Each structure stands twice: as structure tokens, then as C-alpha cells.
Amino acid sequence: KAGVTQTPRYLIKTRGQQVTLSCSPISGHRSVSWYQQTPGQGLQFLFEYFSETQRNKGNFPGRFSGRQFSNSRSEMNVSTLELGDSALYLCASSLDVGTYNEQFFGPGTRLTVL
Amino acid sequence: DQQVKQNSPSLSVQEGRISILNCDYTNSMFDYFLWYKKYPAEGPTFLISISSIKDKNEDGRFTVFLNKSAKHLSLHIVPSQPGDSAVYFCAASGLTGGSQGNLIFGKGTKLSVKP
């Protein structure tokens, strides 16, 4: 079974631009979450989607948005990029929501903002 | 304000000895705790978890202990192997309807196991 895939793996953008990152969950998984990893803040929760609906949102500005499609694939978008948005963006999928549904992480997209 | 804290950024252990990684949390509403391992250029992988109704969970060489009164958990790896060298993240859930899709992570501890 293929794991969680994220595209692109690496991305370089300049301040003010916008970016869209993509995540394909494991086949059959309906829940997708996004996390941002930076050296200073560690792993921080961005959003959680289930059945095309955002269930939870982390403490990030409105420049960060996401969506989930009917096939459970998800995208996240960052508009008006800032230098501080440089980070590893991780996507995770799980079969369902609920405490005991293990999350499986993708390898991440490394975003560099110049 | 960090709700999950891993106060040791790094830990070095000799092969065959015990590795003990620590984690503290501040929110008593957390009801499920997890440990993840992360190698460079890969996403975190689930290692072991524990529910707040338990104080110990064991899986092979890995044991997680939970002390609710102290809001502290620890991961024990016995015996440690060089392949265990990675960054270990402690995570907690339970604040938003019991979903693992909204985990609060610590900043990680880099474990180095020397042969």
C-alpha cells in the first residue's frame, strides 16, 4: 500500500508570492491533517480535514488555508508569503477521526521563502 | 505557551544501555499521549502511545510511563540500538473531540546511540 505522498518535495518562493502544497493520503484514509515544522517552534498543527470538512484549525493567520477534495486528497495554500513561513510542511492521514486512529505522515514539503 | 515540553534537546547513550526520553505537559485535559520517531528527510512515524487511564504501556523494547499527577511521561528504550538514533517527539491529544488529527507536539529530543 502506498504511503502518504506530498508534492512538491522542495519549493523556493519569494516574499509576497503564494504557494499551494498537495497531499495524497493513503488509499481509504478519509482524514488529513497538516503540520508546520520549524526549528524554533517544532511541529505545529495547522488544519484537520475529514470528508471535505475542516474539523479543526490551529493558531495560524488567515493567510494559511486548506481544503479537501471528495477523493480525500488535500491542498494547503499560503498567500503573501513571509520569510517566517520557511518550514517543513507535513501532511498526515488516518483512516477515520477519533482518538485511536493512528496518523501516518508523509515526507513533507520543504518550503524556502527568500 | 508550550503545552507539551521536551526539555532535553539531545541525548547521547551507549549501545545496549537504556535511553530515557522525558516529556512534560501542562493541560490536564489531554487524554492520549503518543511518541513519534523521525529520521532526517522522512515524516514522523508512530512508535507507541498511552491512554490517560493507564500508567504504563509496553511494546517490545519500548515502554512509555505516564505520571498524571506530575503531568509527566517518559519513553524508555531498552536496549538501545544505533538504529534508534533519531529525533523523538512527544505528542498529546484530547482537546478537540478526541481526534488524533490535532496533535500538540513537543519540540523533540535528538537521540544518538553510539556503538
mmCIF file of C-alpha atoms in Angstrom:
data_model
loop_
_atom_site.group_PDB
_atom_site.id
_atom_site.type_symbol
_atom_site.label_atom_id
_atom_site.label_comp_id
_atom_site.label_asym_id
_atom_site.label_seq_id
_atom_site.Cartn_x
_atom_site.Cartn_y
_atom_site.Cartn_z
ATOM 1 C CA LYS A 1 0.000 0.000 0.000
ATOM 2 C CA ALA A 2 1.465 3.368 -0.965
ATOM 3 C CA GLY A 3 2.117 5.794 1.858
ATOM 4 C CA VAL A 4 1.187 9.434 2.142
ATOM 5 C CA THR A 5 2.625 11.412 -0.738
ATOM 6 C CA GLN A 6 3.315 15.095 -0.795
ATOM 7 C CA THR A 7 4.164 17.275 -3.758
ATOM 8 C CA PRO A 8 6.335 19.043 -4.414
ATOM 9 C CA ARG A 9 9.081 17.870 -2.067
ATOM 10 C CA TYR A 10 11.005 21.121 -2.297
ATOM 11 C CA LEU A 11 9.897 24.617 -3.182
ATOM 12 C CA ILE A 12 11.568 28.010 -3.286
ATOM 13 C CA LYS A 13 9.442 31.141 -3.368
ATOM 14 C CA THR A 14 9.944 34.839 -2.737
ATOM 15 C CA ARG A 15 8.196 37.054 -0.230
ATOM 16 C CA GLY A 16 4.728 38.125 -1.291
ATOM 17 C CA GLN A 17 4.115 35.146 -3.531
ATOM 18 C CA GLN A 18 1.596 32.430 -2.810
ATOM 19 C CA VAL A 19 2.092 28.682 -2.753
ATOM 20 C CA THR A 20 -0.067 25.555 -2.942
ATOM 21 C CA LEU A 21 1.059 22.260 -1.454
ATOM 22 C CA SER A 22 -0.586 18.942 -2.203
ATOM 23 C CA CYS A 23 -1.131 15.814 -0.146
ATOM 24 C CA SER A 24 -2.444 12.437 -1.244
ATOM 25 C CA PRO A 25 -3.452 10.278 1.725
ATOM 26 C CA ILE A 26 -3.128 6.537 1.997
ATOM 27 C CA SER A 27 -5.848 4.854 -0.040
ATOM 28 C CA GLY A 28 -9.007 4.542 2.046
ATOM 29 C CA HIS A 29 -7.996 7.176 4.571
ATOM 30 C CA ARG A 30 -10.533 9.933 4.976
ATOM 31 C CA SER A 31 -8.854 12.234 7.474
ATOM 32 C CA VAL A 32 -5.983 14.542 6.562
ATOM 33 C CA SER A 33 -4.073 16.894 8.849
ATOM 34 C CA TRP A 34 -1.366 19.434 8.146
ATOM 35 C CA TYR A 35 1.521 20.474 10.390
ATOM 36 C CA GLN A 36 4.289 23.030 10.121
ATOM 37 C CA GLN A 37 7.743 22.154 11.426
ATOM 38 C CA THR A 38 10.307 24.846 12.154
ATOM 39 C CA PRO A 39 13.482 24.662 14.247
ATOM 40 C CA GLY A 40 12.201 27.224 16.728
ATOM 41 C CA GLN A 41 8.592 26.136 17.163
ATOM 42 C CA GLY A 42 8.760 22.419 16.460
ATOM 43 C CA LEU A 43 5.718 20.718 14.960
ATOM 44 C CA GLN A 44 2.599 22.874 14.998
ATOM 45 C CA PHE A 45 -0.885 21.868 13.941
ATOM 46 C CA LEU A 46 -2.384 23.756 11.008
ATOM 47 C CA PHE A 47 -5.658 22.062 9.985
ATOM 48 C CA GLU A 48 -7.569 18.819 10.111
ATOM 49 C CA TYR A 49 -9.993 17.735 7.391
ATOM 50 C CA PHE A 50 -12.481 14.904 7.262
ATOM 51 C CA SER A 51 -14.953 14.249 4.459
ATOM 52 C CA GLU A 52 -14.157 17.590 2.820
ATOM 53 C CA THR A 53 -14.902 19.496 6.035
ATOM 54 C CA GLN A 54 -12.416 21.319 8.197
ATOM 55 C CA ARG A 55 -12.756 19.872 11.701
ATOM 56 C CA ASN A 56 -10.091 21.827 13.480
ATOM 57 C CA LYS A 57 -7.780 24.716 12.810
ATOM 58 C CA GLY A 58 -4.588 25.671 14.558
ATOM 59 C CA ASN A 59 -3.447 29.094 15.607
ATOM 60 C CA PHE A 60 -2.201 30.391 12.263
ATOM 61 C CA PRO A 61 -3.124 33.587 10.390
ATOM 62 C CA GLY A 62 -5.745 33.625 7.671
ATOM 63 C CA ARG A 63 -3.012 33.543 5.012
ATOM 64 C CA PHE A 64 -2.937 29.798 5.649
ATOM 65 C CA SER A 65 -5.871 27.939 4.174
ATOM 66 C CA GLY A 66 -6.657 24.441 3.061
ATOM 67 C CA ARG A 67 -9.236 22.204 1.535
ATOM 68 C CA GLN A 68 -10.020 18.557 0.993
ATOM 69 C CA PHE A 69 -11.481 17.016 -2.126
ATOM 70 C CA SER A 70 -14.003 14.223 -2.483
ATOM 71 C CA ASN A 71 -11.199 11.707 -3.092
ATOM 72 C CA SER A 72 -9.663 12.787 0.279
ATOM 73 C CA ARG A 73 -6.706 14.498 -1.380
ATOM 74 C CA SER A 74 -5.896 17.765 0.297
ATOM 75 C CA GLU A 75 -4.196 21.020 -0.563
ATOM 76 C CA MET A 76 -2.970 23.830 1.584
ATOM 77 C CA ASN A 77 -2.348 27.339 0.389
ATOM 78 C CA VAL A 78 -0.234 30.104 1.848
ATOM 79 C CA SER A 79 -0.750 33.570 0.436
ATOM 80 C CA THR A 80 1.502 36.604 0.732
ATOM 81 C CA LEU A 81 4.472 34.546 1.832
ATOM 82 C CA GLU A 82 6.720 35.825 4.610
ATOM 83 C CA LEU A 83 10.271 34.781 5.453
ATOM 84 C CA GLY A 84 8.977 33.101 8.598
ATOM 85 C CA ASP A 85 6.861 30.727 6.528
ATOM 86 C CA SER A 86 10.016 28.839 5.586
ATOM 87 C CA ALA A 87 9.425 25.433 7.099
ATOM 88 C CA LEU A 88 8.801 21.753 6.508
ATOM 89 C CA TYR A 89 5.090 21.226 5.898
ATOM 90 C CA LEU A 90 3.916 17.766 6.868
ATOM 91 C CA CYS A 91 0.702 16.069 5.931
ATOM 92 C CA ALA A 92 -0.715 13.123 7.844
ATOM 93 C CA SER A 93 -3.628 10.849 7.072
ATOM 94 C CA SER A 94 -5.693 8.464 9.126
ATOM 95 C CA LEU A 95 -8.476 6.055 8.369
ATOM 96 C CA ASP A 96 -11.019 7.941 10.406
ATOM 97 C CA VAL A 97 -11.226 10.501 13.139
ATOM 98 C CA GLY A 98 -11.070 9.522 16.760
ATOM 99 C CA THR A 99 -8.501 9.058 19.455
ATOM 100 C CA TYR A 100 -7.208 5.665 18.364
ATOM 101 C CA ASN A 101 -6.890 6.303 14.658
ATOM 102 C CA GLU A 102 -3.191 6.321 14.018
ATOM 103 C CA GLN A 103 -1.838 9.077 11.829
ATOM 104 C CA PHE A 104 0.635 8.295 9.063
ATOM 105 C CA PHE A 105 2.879 11.126 7.993
ATOM 106 C CA GLY A 106 4.202 11.956 4.563
ATOM 107 C CA PRO A 107 7.818 13.022 3.961
ATOM 108 C CA GLY A 108 6.898 16.702 3.888
ATOM 109 C CA THR A 109 7.368 19.641 1.556
ATOM 110 C CA ARG A 110 10.355 21.842 2.328
ATOM 111 C CA LEU A 111 9.360 25.445 1.592
ATOM 112 C CA THR A 112 12.020 28.138 1.465
ATOM 113 C CA VAL A 113 10.939 31.766 1.245
ATOM 114 C CA LEU A 114 13.586 34.218 0.043
ATOM 115 C CA ASP B 1 2.802 28.963 25.723
ATOM 116 C CA GLN B 2 4.027 25.417 25.207
ATOM 117 C CA GLN B 3 1.586 22.788 26.367
ATOM 118 C CA VAL B 4 3.917 19.863 25.669
ATOM 119 C CA LYS B 5 7.558 20.265 26.623
ATOM 120 C CA GLN B 6 10.609 18.183 25.928
ATOM 121 C CA ASN B 7 13.295 19.945 27.901
ATOM 122 C CA SER B 8 16.253 17.942 26.611
ATOM 123 C CA PRO B 9 17.072 18.841 23.011
ATOM 124 C CA SER B 10 19.542 15.972 22.789
ATOM 125 C CA LEU B 11 20.558 12.742 24.487
ATOM 126 C CA SER B 12 23.543 10.506 23.895
ATOM 127 C CA VAL B 13 23.539 6.861 25.031
ATOM 128 C CA GLN B 14 25.823 3.876 24.605
ATOM 129 C CA GLU B 15 24.541 0.921 22.594
ATOM 130 C CA GLY B 16 22.916 -1.683 24.841
ATOM 131 C CA ARG B 17 22.106 0.778 27.614
ATOM 132 C CA ILE B 18 18.747 2.330 28.457
ATOM 133 C CA SER B 19 17.561 5.530 26.797
ATOM 134 C CA ILE B 20 15.070 7.607 28.765
ATOM 135 C CA LEU B 21 13.316 10.448 26.999
ATOM 136 C CA ASN B 22 11.150 12.775 29.027
ATOM 137 C CA CYS B 23 8.102 14.886 28.304
ATOM 138 C CA ASP B 24 6.013 17.240 30.452
ATOM 139 C CA TYR B 25 2.603 18.660 29.711
ATOM 140 C CA THR B 26 0.545 21.414 31.239
ATOM 141 C CA ASN B 27 -3.042 20.743 30.181
ATOM 142 C CA SER B 28 -4.868 18.170 32.285
ATOM 143 C CA MET B 29 -7.474 17.789 29.514
ATOM 144 C CA PHE B 30 -5.069 15.730 27.416
ATOM 145 C CA ASP B 31 -6.245 12.133 27.445
ATOM 146 C CA TYR B 32 -3.963 10.386 24.988
ATOM 147 C CA PHE B 33 -0.222 10.589 24.549
ATOM 148 C CA LEU B 34 1.991 9.395 21.721
ATOM 149 C CA TRP B 35 5.628 9.117 20.829
ATOM 150 C CA TYR B 36 6.858 9.538 17.282
ATOM 151 C CA LYS B 37 10.286 8.921 15.808
ATOM 152 C CA LYS B 38 11.632 10.988 12.960
ATOM 153 C CA TYR B 39 14.606 10.348 10.698
ATOM 154 C CA PRO B 40 16.011 13.144 8.513
ATOM 155 C CA ALA B 41 14.128 13.659 5.240
ATOM 156 C CA GLU B 42 11.241 11.479 6.422
ATOM 157 C CA GLY B 43 7.954 12.201 8.155
ATOM 158 C CA PRO B 44 7.442 11.184 11.791
ATOM 159 C CA THR B 45 6.448 7.578 12.367
ATOM 160 C CA PHE B 46 4.285 6.402 15.223
ATOM 161 C CA LEU B 47 6.125 4.496 17.934
ATOM 162 C CA ILE B 48 3.944 3.911 20.962
ATOM 163 C CA SER B 49 1.017 5.512 22.770
ATOM 164 C CA ILE B 50 -0.696 5.531 26.134
ATOM 165 C CA SER B 51 -4.159 6.451 27.284
ATOM 166 C CA SER B 52 -4.561 8.652 30.331
ATOM 167 C CA ILE B 53 -6.316 5.812 32.146
ATOM 168 C CA LYS B 54 -3.110 3.782 32.133
ATOM 169 C CA ASP B 55 0.275 4.388 33.690
ATOM 170 C CA LYS B 56 2.363 2.074 31.544
ATOM 171 C CA ASN B 57 2.362 0.639 28.053
ATOM 172 C CA GLU B 58 4.963 -1.710 26.671
ATOM 173 C CA ASP B 59 5.813 -2.727 23.126
ATOM 174 C CA GLY B 60 8.969 -4.740 22.705
ATOM 175 C CA ARG B 61 11.969 -2.614 23.596
ATOM 176 C CA PHE B 62 9.796 0.464 24.090
ATOM 177 C CA THR B 63 7.900 1.343 27.253
ATOM 178 C CA VAL B 64 6.009 4.528 27.956
ATOM 179 C CA PHE B 65 5.252 5.586 31.514
ATOM 180 C CA LEU B 66 2.634 8.170 32.449
ATOM 181 C CA ASN B 67 2.506 10.027 35.749
ATOM 182 C CA LYS B 68 -0.696 12.045 35.634
ATOM 183 C CA SER B 69 -0.216 13.763 38.971
ATOM 184 C CA ALA B 70 3.138 15.096 37.801
ATOM 185 C CA LYS B 71 1.896 15.642 34.223
ATOM 186 C CA HIS B 72 4.942 13.764 33.044
ATOM 187 C CA LEU B 73 5.591 10.930 30.669
ATOM 188 C CA SER B 74 8.727 9.137 29.667
ATOM 189 C CA LEU B 75 9.819 6.770 26.934
ATOM 190 C CA HIS B 76 12.255 4.006 27.844
ATOM 191 C CA ILE B 77 14.190 2.162 25.150
ATOM 192 C CA VAL B 78 15.944 -0.983 26.336
ATOM 193 C CA PRO B 79 18.376 -1.998 24.995
ATOM 194 C CA SER B 80 19.242 0.990 22.835
ATOM 195 C CA GLN B 81 20.489 0.272 19.324
ATOM 196 C CA PRO B 82 22.323 2.520 16.831
ATOM 197 C CA GLY B 83 19.259 2.360 14.556
ATOM 198 C CA ASP B 84 17.281 4.119 17.291
ATOM 199 C CA SER B 85 19.244 7.301 16.605
ATOM 200 C CA ALA B 86 16.583 9.793 15.523
ATOM 201 C CA VAL B 87 14.541 12.719 16.802
ATOM 202 C CA TYR B 88 11.778 11.644 19.165
ATOM 203 C CA PHE B 89 8.625 13.711 19.514
ATOM 204 C CA CYS B 90 6.160 13.529 22.353
ATOM 205 C CA ALA B 91 2.580 14.436 21.395
ATOM 206 C CA ALA B 92 -0.756 14.776 23.144
ATOM 207 C CA SER B 93 -4.375 14.829 22.067
ATOM 208 C CA GLY B 94 -7.799 15.207 23.613
ATOM 209 C CA LEU B 95 -8.552 18.888 23.471
ATOM 210 C CA THR B 96 -10.849 18.800 20.469
ATOM 211 C CA GLY B 97 -13.242 15.897 20.457
ATOM 212 C CA GLY B 98 -10.682 13.171 20.860
ATOM 213 C CA SER B 99 -9.073 13.318 17.479
ATOM 214 C CA GLN B 100 -5.516 12.342 16.735
ATOM 215 C CA GLY B 101 -5.697 14.735 13.816
ATOM 216 C CA ASN B 102 -4.967 17.651 16.100
ATOM 217 C CA LEU B 103 -1.875 16.703 17.994
ATOM 218 C CA ILE B 104 0.117 19.027 20.221
ATOM 219 C CA PHE B 105 3.789 18.187 19.811
ATOM 220 C CA GLY B 106 6.850 18.840 21.900
ATOM 221 C CA LYS B 107 9.928 20.227 20.157
ATOM 222 C CA GLY B 108 11.678 16.886 20.077
ATOM 223 C CA THR B 109 14.744 15.215 21.577
ATOM 224 C CA LYS B 110 17.553 14.061 19.327
ATOM 225 C CA LEU B 111 18.753 10.663 20.478
ATOM 226 C CA SER B 112 22.206 9.443 19.475
ATOM 227 C CA VAL B 113 23.062 5.832 20.251
ATOM 228 C CA LYS B 114 26.801 5.212 20.000
ATOM 229 C CA PRO B 115 28.153 1.764 19.097
#
